[in-house]
Amino acid sequence: MTYFDHNATSPLLPQARAAWLEAEDQFPGNPSSPHRLGARAEHVLDSARQRLAALLGCSALDMVWTSGATEACNAVLHHAAAMAESAANPVARVCVSAIEHPAVRESAEQFFPGRVDIVPVTRDGRVELSWLAEHLARERPVLVAMMAANNETGVLQPWREAQALCAARGVPFFCDATQWCGRLPVSGLGGCDFVAGSAHKFGGPRGVGFLKTSAPAGQAFAPLLVGGKQQDRRRAGTENVSGILAALAALEWCEAEIASGGAAARLAVRERFEGDVCAALPGLAINGGGANRGDASARLWNTVSVVMTPVEADCRVRWVVKLDKAGFAVSTGSACASGSEEPSPVLTAMGLAPGEAARALRFSSGWLTPETAWDELRGALVRVAGEITSGA
Ligand code: PLP
């Protein structure tokens, strides 16, 4: 099976697997235990925190290990709501982009019911900064949330500019960097007040993630999970030591690949695929492609989101099944939306008609995807288009 669904989950990298096995042997203790095995596990967790903080550009004291990005996103919104409550501010509002993952969108609604302002996006799937600037000139939300790279389209978001706008107004800024980490340098993300990341999106194990929090001085972080003193009471629960070390091994490996030019080389391969597939299947449209094709700052090098040629109304599931039979694992969009009949909120926020969004497919590669796999995928798409058109 040729795997083109790395934005849903990316298989464990060999380096991560080796680090996990080694950690299981070397650090069997509970980091909270008072004996030497516990102290060793606690010590290695501290150094993992330092390694991650050094990559992000922040203090190791800001790092909290979580079970993944969903938990980290919930924890941030929960914290913001707790701060608003302790400031006796029942009308506090948050501002989130229209294309956030449900982990942000739904926790915003959960913790700030009816008090969520949505930042619109352009037809190319990029958050409208001017809207945010005007909003911040008038309002003072208790949190602004903007992802770094979109999971469905791969479109890179102006998170640095948004962070600067928020900093100038003294508004806390949260960046869900789940799809960015491991694909583009994480350096600089540490400047955001809150950052979420997830190991299984970059070749680490599932069920491990991180939250960067720099709750402003005088504010303790209000934990989502209580019932233990771990992580300075910011997240109760025994830390997944081996998973964390495996995640670090994966992230450091990805960062080295990026530094040696690996991302640029893979972007060129994806560009060629897009050009070839558009030529082979007239009418097919690339989401978020727009005027920015070929611009490395426009979209993740690994993601292609397309609206398939209008051969049928809601044919995306049929495409996925036929491509699966042909040996290719692809997606209809976000993993959570797969199989649901609802058109993607991300694509509709970009202005696609529900009928167009219902024909969307996403192909997302990984570091180890060979160049030839893209050519084979193009061939399979052409064959399946022929089958669907002929009613096979
Ligand atoms: N945020 C984004 C942008 C994502 O793409 C995902 C997963 O698809 C998540 C959050 C949730 O991540 P996790 O699976 O680690 O909970």
Short mmCIF file of N, CA, C and O and ligand atoms in Angstrom, two decimals, residues 7 68-70 101 103 147 151 176 178-179 198 200-201, ligand 1:
data_model
loop_
_atom_site.label_atom_id
_atom_site.label_comp_id
_atom_site.label_asym_id
_atom_site.label_seq_id
_atom_site.Cartn_x
_atom_site.Cartn_y
_atom_site.Cartn_z
N ASN A 7 -0.90 13.48 6.82
CA ASN A 7 -1.48 14.54 7.66
C ASN A 7 -2.45 13.94 8.68
O ASN A 7 -2.76 14.58 9.69
N GLY A 68 -1.28 14.55 23.15
CA GLY A 68 -1.40 14.88 21.73
C GLY A 68 -1.87 16.32 21.59
O GLY A 68 -1.98 17.05 22.59
N ALA A 69 -2.15 16.71 20.35
CA ALA A 69 -2.53 18.10 20.11
C ALA A 69 -3.95 18.39 20.57
O ALA A 69 -4.24 19.51 21.02
N THR A 70 -4.84 17.41 20.48
CA THR A 70 -6.22 17.68 20.91
C THR A 70 -6.24 18.09 22.37
O THR A 70 -6.89 19.08 22.76
N HIS A 101 -8.63 23.47 13.32
CA HIS A 101 -9.02 22.07 13.54
C HIS A 101 -10.13 22.04 14.60
O HIS A 101 -10.18 22.92 15.48
N ALA A 103 -10.29 20.52 17.20
CA ALA A 103 -9.72 20.54 18.55
C ALA A 103 -9.67 21.96 19.10
O ALA A 103 -9.79 22.17 20.32
N MET A 147 -3.77 28.61 13.50
CA MET A 147 -2.87 27.48 13.25
C MET A 147 -1.69 27.93 12.40
O MET A 147 -1.73 28.98 11.75
N ASN A 151 -4.36 21.56 8.04
CA ASN A 151 -4.29 20.11 7.88
C ASN A 151 -4.92 19.62 6.58
O ASN A 151 -4.55 18.58 6.06
N ASP A 176 -1.64 26.60 16.90
CA ASP A 176 -1.70 25.14 16.77
C ASP A 176 -0.75 24.78 15.62
O ASP A 176 -1.09 24.96 14.44
N THR A 178 0.47 21.84 14.82
CA THR A 178 0.48 20.38 14.65
C THR A 178 0.98 19.94 13.28
O THR A 178 1.73 18.97 13.18
N GLN A 179 0.56 20.60 12.21
CA GLN A 179 0.98 20.16 10.87
C GLN A 179 2.28 20.80 10.42
O GLN A 179 2.86 20.38 9.43
N SER A 198 2.06 17.62 17.98
CA SER A 198 1.67 16.22 18.14
C SER A 198 2.68 15.31 17.44
O SER A 198 2.94 15.48 16.24
N HIS A 200 2.70 12.16 16.46
CA HIS A 200 2.38 11.21 15.39
C HIS A 200 2.20 11.87 14.03
O HIS A 200 2.03 11.18 13.01
N LYS A 201 2.26 13.20 13.99
CA LYS A 201 2.19 13.86 12.68
C LYS A 201 3.58 13.98 12.07
O LYS A 201 3.71 14.31 10.90
N1 PLP B 1 -4.60 20.21 15.16
C1 PLP B 1 -4.39 19.95 13.86
C2 PLP B 1 -4.09 21.07 12.91
C3 PLP B 1 -4.47 18.63 13.39
O1 PLP B 1 -4.26 18.37 12.10
C4 PLP B 1 -4.77 17.59 14.30
C5 PLP B 1 -4.93 16.20 13.82
O2 PLP B 1 -5.30 15.96 12.70
C6 PLP B 1 -4.96 17.92 15.65
C7 PLP B 1 -4.87 19.23 16.04
C8 PLP B 1 -5.23 16.84 16.68
O3 PLP B 1 -4.05 16.12 16.90
P1 PLP B 1 -3.98 14.77 17.79
O4 PLP B 1 -4.28 13.65 16.87
O5 PLP B 1 -2.57 14.74 18.29
O6 PLP B 1 -4.94 14.91 18.91
#
